[in-house]
Amino acid sequence: MKKRLTLFTALAVAMSLACSACGTQNVERSAFCGDLESFAPTGKLEGNELFVEKVESLPDDFIMGVDASLVIAEEQSGVIYRGFDGAEQDVFKTLAENGVTHIRVRVWVDPYDENGNGYGGGNNDADKAAEIGARAAKYGLRLIVDFHYSDFWADPGKQMVPKAWKNMDLSEKSDEVYKFTKDTLKKINKEGGVVGMVQVGNETNGSLCGETSWDGVCELMSAGSRAVREVCPEALVAVHFANPEHSGTYAEYAKQLNDHDVDYDVFGSSYYPFWHGTLENLTSVLSNVANTYNKKVMVLETSYAHTPDDTDFNGNTVSDSATGLTKNYPYTVQGQANALRDVIEAAAKATNGIGVCYWEGTWITVGGASREENKALWEKYGSGWASSYSAAYDPNDAGKYYGGCAVDNQALFGPDGVPLASLQVFNLVRYGNDVGVEAESVE
Ligand code: CA
């Protein structure tokens, strides 16, 4: 405990060696044959230089997820993902080797303009989700399928209806949600992906797919849930909200879902430490929902910065000059590891807490030497958060502010595609990694 306090107060820890010392276990197996043999390490990974306090009472089946929605657009843009030794390696293999169990992937209905140009953010449609699902399954990783029920980013700020559903009434939209969910999951299954969980909506704080009443939101969620139960009966159905720090909102959301008989298993939350209040509050509001309605709960999105610096010429959300952020950890690899470790603990402490998923842990710079070089790749392959083509659908936000990645300093990989030592937190929280620590400076 004392060492933890040292880490909190002394905001930089001497990190003597580069990641080459990080151990990975040999988890090869002969061939992919449709089943899901786990590649996850069966013991503690050795050689990591970070201090990681063990999370007590962590269930063996606790979900350690990473959203990797951008991977294919990144690879198309020239990004090479590597192992700790610097050699090129399938990023899904690397994730599995380091304790990750699930890959989250978002799905948009039609993130393309009429000429076939992608809106960006990975251009994640059903085909891409199926491709990622197949890649992930090769290494024993299950999918968390994140339906936005929109053609582009859905979050508390906007829940835009897909363009093809624009003039539909609620009942027609409900049919489309059911069909789209069903068709997408069938496609993922057919390509070999193994669906562990399905989100019917993303950060749906009171609106979804253009609907802004709970009657509408819940009807659409129910339609999605019905499709999941039919196509993937073994998968968990999740709902996903943001802003746990807003007092009373989660209790209200859960009550609305209950009043409208929405059939779901997991009440999920985003939790970004710099925005979303205390860990104690997170545990408390999730436990309240779990206890009141007998639901599972988890953190479906979290992340933290390992450096204050930008690497792709598109300014980052978290930086030394950013305002309005609560900085509870240093912007270092150790700080990132502490943040992730503590969110895992907070989720595990919650009643029926089943897991944590790190958001876009693989979204790094596309690697050009100038903004112009990178922009060409963002536009062509959708590897930035939005392309200029998104203006056709979302003229007031993405269409105005399109560009690259604002979270490259929150990835679990460095700009060279080599994993950071913090990736191994998914493994090390199960055992603890009690290395000696030494303060470098105090903020
Ligand atoms: Ca950036």
Coordinates of C-alpha atoms and ligand atoms in Angstrom, one line a residue:
M1 CA 0.0 0.0 0.0
K2 CA 2.8 2.3 0.8
K3 CA 4.3 1.8 -2.6
R4 CA 1.0 2.8 -4.1
L5 CA 1.0 6.0 -2.2
T6 CA 4.5 6.6 -3.4
L7 CA 3.3 6.2 -7.0
F8 CA 0.4 8.5 -6.6
T9 CA 2.4 11.3 -5.0
A10 CA 5.6 11.0 -6.9
L11 CA 4.3 11.4 -10.4
A12 CA 7.1 9.9 -12.3
V13 CA 8.7 6.5 -11.7
A14 CA 12.2 5.7 -12.9
M15 CA 11.8 3.3 -15.7
S16 CA 15.3 2.0 -16.3
L17 CA 15.0 -0.2 -19.4
A18 CA 13.0 -0.3 -22.5
C19 CA 10.2 -2.8 -23.1
S20 CA 12.5 -5.4 -24.6
A21 CA 12.8 -7.0 -21.2
C22 CA 9.0 -7.6 -21.0
G23 CA 8.4 -11.3 -21.0
T24 CA 5.9 -13.0 -23.1
Q25 CA 5.0 -16.7 -22.9
N26 CA 5.0 -19.1 -25.8
V27 CA 1.4 -19.5 -26.5
E28 CA 1.6 -20.9 -30.0
R29 CA -0.8 -23.6 -31.1
S30 CA -1.0 -25.6 -34.3
A31 CA -3.9 -24.3 -36.3
F32 CA -7.2 -22.4 -36.1
C33 CA -10.0 -24.9 -36.3
G34 CA -13.1 -23.0 -35.4
D35 CA -13.0 -23.6 -31.7
L36 CA -11.7 -21.0 -29.3
E37 CA -8.7 -22.4 -27.6
S38 CA -7.4 -19.7 -25.3
F39 CA -4.1 -18.1 -26.1
A40 CA -4.2 -16.1 -22.8
P41 CA -1.2 -16.7 -20.6
T42 CA -1.7 -19.3 -17.9
G43 CA 0.7 -17.7 -15.5
K44 CA 2.3 -14.5 -14.6
L45 CA 4.3 -12.7 -17.4
E46 CA 7.8 -12.1 -16.2
G47 CA 10.3 -9.3 -16.9
N48 CA 7.9 -6.3 -16.7
E49 CA 9.4 -3.2 -15.1
L50 CA 6.1 -1.6 -13.9
F51 CA 4.8 -1.7 -10.4
V52 CA 1.4 -3.4 -10.5
E53 CA -0.5 -4.0 -7.3
K54 CA -2.5 -7.2 -7.4
V55 CA -6.3 -6.8 -7.6
E56 CA -7.6 -9.1 -4.9
S57 CA -10.5 -11.5 -5.6
L58 CA -10.4 -11.1 -9.3
P59 CA -12.5 -13.9 -10.9
D60 CA -10.7 -16.1 -13.4
D61 CA -13.2 -15.3 -16.1
F62 CA -13.0 -11.5 -15.6
I63 CA -13.2 -9.9 -19.0
M64 CA -10.0 -8.1 -20.1
G65 CA -11.1 -6.3 -23.3
V66 CA -9.5 -4.0 -25.8
D67 CA -11.4 -2.1 -28.4
A68 CA -9.4 -2.6 -31.6
S69 CA -11.8 -1.2 -34.1
L70 CA -9.2 0.9 -36.0
V71 CA -6.7 -2.0 -36.6
I72 CA -7.6 -2.7 -40.2
A73 CA -7.6 0.9 -41.3
E74 CA -4.3 1.4 -39.5
E75 CA -2.7 -1.5 -41.3
Q76 CA -4.0 -0.3 -44.6
S77 CA -2.4 3.0 -43.8
G78 CA 1.0 1.3 -43.3
V79 CA 1.1 0.8 -39.6
I80 CA 3.0 -2.3 -38.5
Y81 CA 2.2 -3.8 -35.2
R82 CA 5.0 -5.6 -33.4
G83 CA 5.7 -7.8 -30.4
F84 CA 7.9 -6.7 -27.5
D85 CA 10.9 -7.9 -29.4
G86 CA 10.2 -5.4 -32.2
A87 CA 9.4 -8.1 -34.8
E88 CA 6.2 -7.7 -36.8
Q89 CA 3.4 -9.8 -35.3
D90 CA -0.3 -10.0 -35.6
V91 CA -1.7 -7.5 -33.1
F92 CA -4.4 -9.8 -32.0
K93 CA -1.8 -12.4 -31.1
T94 CA 0.1 -9.8 -29.1
L95 CA -3.1 -8.8 -27.3
A96 CA -3.9 -12.5 -26.5
E97 CA -0.4 -13.2 -25.3
N98 CA -0.6 -10.4 -22.8
G99 CA -3.8 -11.3 -21.0
V100 CA -6.5 -9.8 -23.2
T101 CA -9.6 -12.0 -23.5
H102 CA -12.0 -10.0 -25.6
I103 CA -11.8 -7.6 -28.6
R104 CA -14.4 -4.9 -28.9
V105 CA -15.5 -3.7 -32.3
R106 CA -17.9 -0.9 -33.2
V107 CA -20.4 -1.3 -36.0
W108 CA -21.9 1.5 -38.1
V109 CA -24.6 0.8 -40.6
D110 CA -23.2 2.6 -43.7
P111 CA -20.2 4.8 -42.9
Y112 CA -19.7 5.8 -46.6
D113 CA -20.8 8.6 -48.8
E114 CA -22.6 8.1 -52.1
N115 CA -19.3 7.7 -53.9
G116 CA -18.0 5.0 -51.6
N117 CA -15.7 7.3 -49.6
G118 CA -15.4 6.3 -46.0
Y119 CA -16.3 8.7 -43.1
G120 CA -13.3 7.6 -41.1
G121 CA -12.9 6.3 -37.6
G122 CA -11.9 2.9 -39.2
N123 CA -14.9 2.9 -41.6
N124 CA -16.3 0.2 -39.4
D125 CA -19.2 -1.5 -41.0
A126 CA -20.5 -5.1 -40.7
D127 CA -17.9 -6.5 -43.1
K128 CA -15.1 -4.9 -41.0
A129 CA -16.5 -6.3 -37.8
A130 CA -16.6 -9.8 -39.4
E131 CA -13.0 -9.4 -40.6
I132 CA -11.8 -8.3 -37.1
G133 CA -13.8 -11.1 -35.5
A134 CA -12.1 -13.7 -37.6
R135 CA -8.7 -12.3 -36.9
A136 CA -9.4 -12.2 -33.2
A137 CA -10.8 -15.7 -33.0
K138 CA -7.5 -17.1 -34.4
Y139 CA -6.0 -16.2 -31.1
G140 CA -8.8 -17.3 -28.8
L141 CA -10.3 -13.8 -28.5
R142 CA -14.0 -13.3 -28.3
L143 CA -15.8 -10.3 -29.6
I144 CA -17.8 -7.5 -27.9
V145 CA -19.9 -6.2 -30.8
D146 CA -20.7 -2.5 -30.3
F147 CA -23.7 -1.5 -32.3
H148 CA -24.0 2.3 -32.6
Y149 CA -27.2 2.0 -34.8
S150 CA -25.9 5.1 -36.7
D151 CA -23.7 5.7 -39.8
F152 CA -21.0 7.3 -37.7
W153 CA -20.0 8.0 -34.1
A154 CA -22.7 7.8 -31.5
D155 CA -22.1 9.2 -28.0
P156 CA -23.9 11.3 -25.4
G157 CA -23.6 14.3 -27.8
K158 CA -25.3 12.7 -30.8
Q159 CA -27.2 9.6 -31.7
M160 CA -27.9 10.2 -35.4
V161 CA -30.2 7.9 -37.4
P162 CA -28.6 6.0 -40.3
K163 CA -29.3 7.8 -43.6
A164 CA -31.3 4.9 -45.0
W165 CA -33.6 4.9 -42.0
K166 CA -34.1 8.6 -41.9
N167 CA -37.7 8.9 -42.8
M168 CA -38.9 5.8 -41.0
D169 CA -41.2 5.8 -38.0
L170 CA -40.3 4.0 -34.8
S171 CA -41.8 0.7 -35.7
E172 CA -40.0 0.7 -39.1
K173 CA -36.7 1.6 -37.4
S174 CA -37.2 -1.1 -34.9
D175 CA -37.5 -3.6 -37.7
E176 CA -34.3 -2.3 -39.2
V177 CA -32.4 -2.5 -35.9
Y178 CA -33.6 -6.1 -35.6
K179 CA -32.6 -7.0 -39.2
F180 CA -29.3 -5.2 -39.1
T181 CA -28.3 -6.8 -35.8
K182 CA -29.3 -10.2 -37.0
D183 CA -27.5 -9.9 -40.4
T184 CA -24.3 -8.5 -38.8
L185 CA -24.1 -11.2 -36.2
K186 CA -24.7 -13.9 -38.8
K187 CA -22.0 -12.5 -40.9
I188 CA -19.5 -12.5 -38.0
N189 CA -20.4 -16.0 -37.1
K190 CA -20.0 -17.1 -40.7
E191 CA -16.5 -15.6 -41.0
G192 CA -15.4 -17.4 -37.8
G193 CA -15.8 -14.7 -35.2
V194 CA -17.0 -15.8 -31.7
V195 CA -19.4 -13.3 -30.2
G196 CA -19.1 -13.1 -26.4
M197 CA -21.2 -9.9 -25.9
V198 CA -23.3 -7.5 -27.9
Q199 CA -24.0 -3.9 -27.1
V200 CA -27.4 -2.6 -28.3
G201 CA -26.3 1.0 -28.5
N202 CA -23.2 3.0 -27.6
E203 CA -23.3 5.6 -24.7
T204 CA -27.0 5.9 -25.1
N205 CA -27.7 8.5 -22.4
G206 CA -31.4 8.9 -23.2
S207 CA -31.2 8.8 -27.0
L208 CA -30.6 6.3 -29.7
C209 CA -30.9 6.2 -33.4
G210 CA -32.6 9.6 -33.5
E211 CA -35.1 8.6 -30.8
T212 CA -35.1 10.8 -27.7
S213 CA -37.8 9.3 -25.6
W214 CA -37.3 6.2 -23.4
D215 CA -40.2 4.5 -25.1
G216 CA -38.3 4.9 -28.4
V217 CA -34.9 4.1 -27.0
C218 CA -36.1 1.0 -25.2
E219 CA -38.1 -0.3 -28.2
L220 CA -35.0 -0.2 -30.3
M221 CA -32.8 -1.8 -27.7
S222 CA -35.4 -4.6 -27.3
A223 CA -35.4 -5.2 -31.1
G224 CA -31.6 -5.5 -31.0
S225 CA -31.6 -7.7 -28.0
R226 CA -34.2 -10.0 -29.6
A227 CA -31.9 -10.5 -32.6
V228 CA -28.9 -11.3 -30.3
R229 CA -30.9 -13.9 -28.5
E230 CA -31.8 -15.6 -31.8
V231 CA -28.4 -15.5 -33.5
C232 CA -26.0 -15.7 -30.6
P233 CA -27.9 -17.3 -27.7
E234 CA -24.8 -17.7 -25.7
A235 CA -23.7 -14.1 -25.9
L236 CA -24.4 -11.5 -23.2
V237 CA -26.6 -8.5 -24.2
A238 CA -25.2 -5.3 -22.9
V239 CA -26.5 -1.7 -22.6
H240 CA -23.9 1.1 -22.5
F241 CA -24.1 4.5 -20.9
A242 CA -21.6 7.3 -20.0
N243 CA -21.1 9.9 -17.3
P244 CA -21.4 7.8 -14.1
E245 CA -20.4 11.0 -12.2
H246 CA -23.8 12.6 -13.0
S247 CA -25.7 11.9 -9.8
G248 CA -28.8 9.6 -10.1
T249 CA -28.6 9.1 -13.9
Y250 CA -27.6 5.4 -13.9
A251 CA -30.4 4.6 -11.4
E252 CA -32.8 6.4 -13.7
Y253 CA -31.5 4.7 -16.9
A254 CA -31.8 1.3 -15.2
K255 CA -35.3 2.0 -14.0
Q256 CA -36.4 3.0 -17.5
L257 CA -34.9 -0.2 -18.9
N258 CA -36.7 -2.2 -16.2
D259 CA -40.0 -0.3 -16.7
H260 CA -39.8 -1.0 -20.4
D261 CA -38.9 -4.7 -20.0
V262 CA -35.7 -4.4 -22.0
D263 CA -34.1 -7.9 -22.0
Y264 CA -30.4 -7.4 -21.2
D265 CA -27.6 -9.0 -19.0
V266 CA -24.9 -6.3 -18.6
F267 CA -25.2 -2.7 -17.6
G268 CA -22.0 -1.1 -19.0
S269 CA -20.4 2.2 -18.4
S270 CA -17.7 4.3 -19.9
Y271 CA -15.1 5.5 -17.3
Y272 CA -12.4 7.9 -18.3
P273 CA -10.5 8.9 -15.1
F274 CA -10.0 12.5 -16.3
W275 CA -13.7 13.1 -16.8
H276 CA -15.9 10.7 -15.0
G277 CA -15.6 11.2 -11.3
T278 CA -14.1 9.0 -8.6
L279 CA -13.6 5.3 -8.7
E280 CA -15.6 4.9 -5.5
N281 CA -18.5 6.5 -7.2
L282 CA -18.2 4.3 -10.3
T283 CA -18.2 1.2 -8.1
S284 CA -21.1 2.5 -6.1
V285 CA -23.4 3.5 -9.1
L286 CA -22.7 0.2 -10.9
S287 CA -23.3 -1.9 -7.7
N288 CA -26.6 0.0 -7.2
V289 CA -27.9 -1.1 -10.6
A290 CA -26.5 -4.7 -10.1
N291 CA -28.2 -5.0 -6.7
T292 CA -31.5 -3.4 -7.7
Y293 CA -32.1 -5.3 -10.9
N294 CA -29.8 -8.3 -10.6
K295 CA -27.6 -7.4 -13.6
K296 CA -24.0 -7.9 -14.4
V297 CA -22.0 -4.7 -14.7
M298 CA -18.7 -3.7 -16.4
V299 CA -16.6 -0.8 -17.7
L300 CA -17.0 -0.9 -21.5
E301 CA -14.6 1.9 -22.2
T302 CA -11.6 3.4 -20.4
S303 CA -8.2 4.7 -21.3
Y304 CA -5.4 6.9 -20.0
A305 CA -2.4 8.8 -21.5
H306 CA 1.1 7.3 -21.4
T307 CA 2.7 10.5 -22.6
P308 CA 1.5 14.1 -22.9
D309 CA 2.8 14.3 -26.4
D310 CA 1.0 14.0 -29.7
T311 CA 2.6 11.9 -32.5
D312 CA 0.3 12.3 -35.5
F313 CA 0.0 16.1 -35.9
N314 CA -3.6 16.0 -34.7
G315 CA -4.0 17.4 -31.2
N316 CA -4.9 15.0 -28.4
T317 CA -7.7 15.0 -25.9
V318 CA -5.2 14.6 -23.0
S319 CA -2.1 16.8 -23.0
D320 CA -0.3 19.1 -20.6
S321 CA -2.2 22.1 -22.1
A322 CA -5.6 20.5 -22.0
T323 CA -8.1 22.1 -19.6
G324 CA -11.0 20.6 -17.7
L325 CA -9.2 17.3 -17.0
T326 CA -8.7 15.7 -13.6
K327 CA -5.1 14.4 -13.5
N328 CA -4.9 11.6 -10.9
Y329 CA -2.0 9.9 -12.6
P330 CA 1.1 11.1 -14.4
Y331 CA 1.1 10.9 -18.2
T332 CA 3.7 8.1 -18.2
V333 CA 3.5 4.4 -19.0
Q334 CA 3.5 3.7 -15.2
G335 CA 0.7 6.3 -14.8
Q336 CA -1.3 4.6 -17.5
A337 CA -0.7 1.2 -15.9
N338 CA -1.9 2.6 -12.5
A339 CA -5.0 4.1 -14.1
L340 CA -6.0 0.8 -15.8
R341 CA -5.2 -1.3 -12.8
D342 CA -7.4 0.9 -10.6
V343 CA -10.3 0.8 -13.0
I344 CA -10.0 -3.0 -13.1
E345 CA -10.2 -3.0 -9.3
A346 CA -13.2 -0.7 -9.2
A347 CA -15.1 -2.8 -11.7
A348 CA -14.2 -6.0 -9.9
K349 CA -15.3 -4.5 -6.6
A350 CA -18.7 -3.7 -7.9
T351 CA -21.5 -6.2 -7.3
N352 CA -21.5 -8.6 -10.3
G353 CA -18.6 -6.8 -11.9
I354 CA -17.5 -8.9 -14.8
G355 CA -14.9 -6.9 -16.7
V356 CA -13.2 -3.9 -18.2
C357 CA -12.6 -2.9 -21.8
Y358 CA -9.8 -0.5 -22.8
W359 CA -10.9 1.8 -25.6
E360 CA -9.0 1.9 -28.9
G361 CA -5.8 0.6 -27.3
T362 CA -4.3 -0.1 -30.8
W363 CA -5.0 3.3 -32.4
I364 CA -1.6 4.9 -33.0
T365 CA -0.1 7.4 -35.5
V366 CA -0.2 6.3 -39.1
G367 CA 3.4 7.4 -39.1
G368 CA 3.9 10.1 -41.7
A369 CA 6.4 12.9 -41.1
S370 CA 3.9 15.7 -41.6
R371 CA 0.3 16.4 -41.1
E372 CA -0.2 16.5 -44.9
E373 CA 1.2 13.0 -45.3
N374 CA -1.0 11.6 -42.5
K375 CA -4.0 13.4 -43.8
A376 CA -3.7 11.7 -47.1
L377 CA -3.9 8.3 -45.3
W378 CA -6.7 9.4 -43.0
E379 CA -8.7 10.4 -46.0
K380 CA -8.0 7.3 -48.1
Y381 CA -8.3 4.6 -45.5
G382 CA -10.4 6.1 -42.7
S383 CA -7.6 5.9 -40.1
G384 CA -8.3 9.3 -38.6
W385 CA -11.3 10.0 -36.4
A386 CA -13.2 11.5 -39.4
S387 CA -12.5 12.2 -43.0
S388 CA -13.8 15.2 -45.0
Y389 CA -16.3 12.8 -46.6
S390 CA -18.2 12.6 -43.3
A391 CA -19.6 16.1 -44.0
A392 CA -22.2 14.5 -46.2
Y393 CA -23.7 12.8 -43.0
D394 CA -22.5 14.9 -40.1
P395 CA -21.8 18.5 -41.4
N396 CA -21.8 20.2 -38.1
D397 CA -19.2 18.2 -36.3
A398 CA -17.1 15.6 -38.1
G399 CA -17.6 17.5 -41.4
K400 CA -16.0 20.6 -39.8
Y401 CA -13.4 19.2 -37.5
Y402 CA -12.3 16.0 -39.3
G403 CA -8.7 14.9 -38.9
G404 CA -6.5 12.2 -37.3
C405 CA -6.3 10.6 -33.9
A406 CA -6.8 12.5 -30.6
V407 CA -6.0 9.5 -28.5
D408 CA -2.7 8.2 -29.9
N409 CA -1.1 9.0 -26.5
Q410 CA -3.7 6.8 -24.8
A411 CA -3.0 3.6 -26.9
L412 CA -1.3 0.5 -25.4
F413 CA 1.3 0.6 -28.2
G414 CA 3.9 3.1 -28.9
P415 CA 4.1 5.1 -32.2
D416 CA 6.5 2.4 -33.5
G417 CA 3.9 -0.3 -33.1
V418 CA 5.7 -2.0 -30.2
P419 CA 3.5 -2.7 -27.2
L420 CA 3.9 -0.6 -24.0
A421 CA 4.7 -2.4 -20.8
S422 CA 1.3 -1.2 -19.6
L423 CA -0.4 -3.7 -21.9
Q424 CA 0.7 -6.5 -19.5
V425 CA -1.4 -5.0 -16.7
F426 CA -4.2 -7.2 -17.9
N427 CA -2.1 -10.2 -16.8
L428 CA -0.2 -8.6 -13.9
V429 CA -3.2 -7.5 -11.9
R430 CA -4.0 -11.2 -11.4
Y431 CA -0.6 -11.7 -9.6
G432 CA 0.9 -8.4 -8.7
N433 CA 4.3 -7.1 -9.9
D434 CA 6.2 -5.9 -6.9
V435 CA 9.2 -4.2 -8.4
G436 CA 11.2 -1.6 -6.6
V437 CA 10.0 1.9 -7.4
E438 CA 11.9 5.2 -7.2
A439 CA 10.6 8.7 -7.5
E440 CA 12.0 10.7 -10.3
S441 CA 10.1 14.0 -9.7
V442 CA 7.2 15.3 -7.7
E443 CA 4.4 17.4 -9.2
Ligands
CA1 CA -2.9 12.9 -32.1

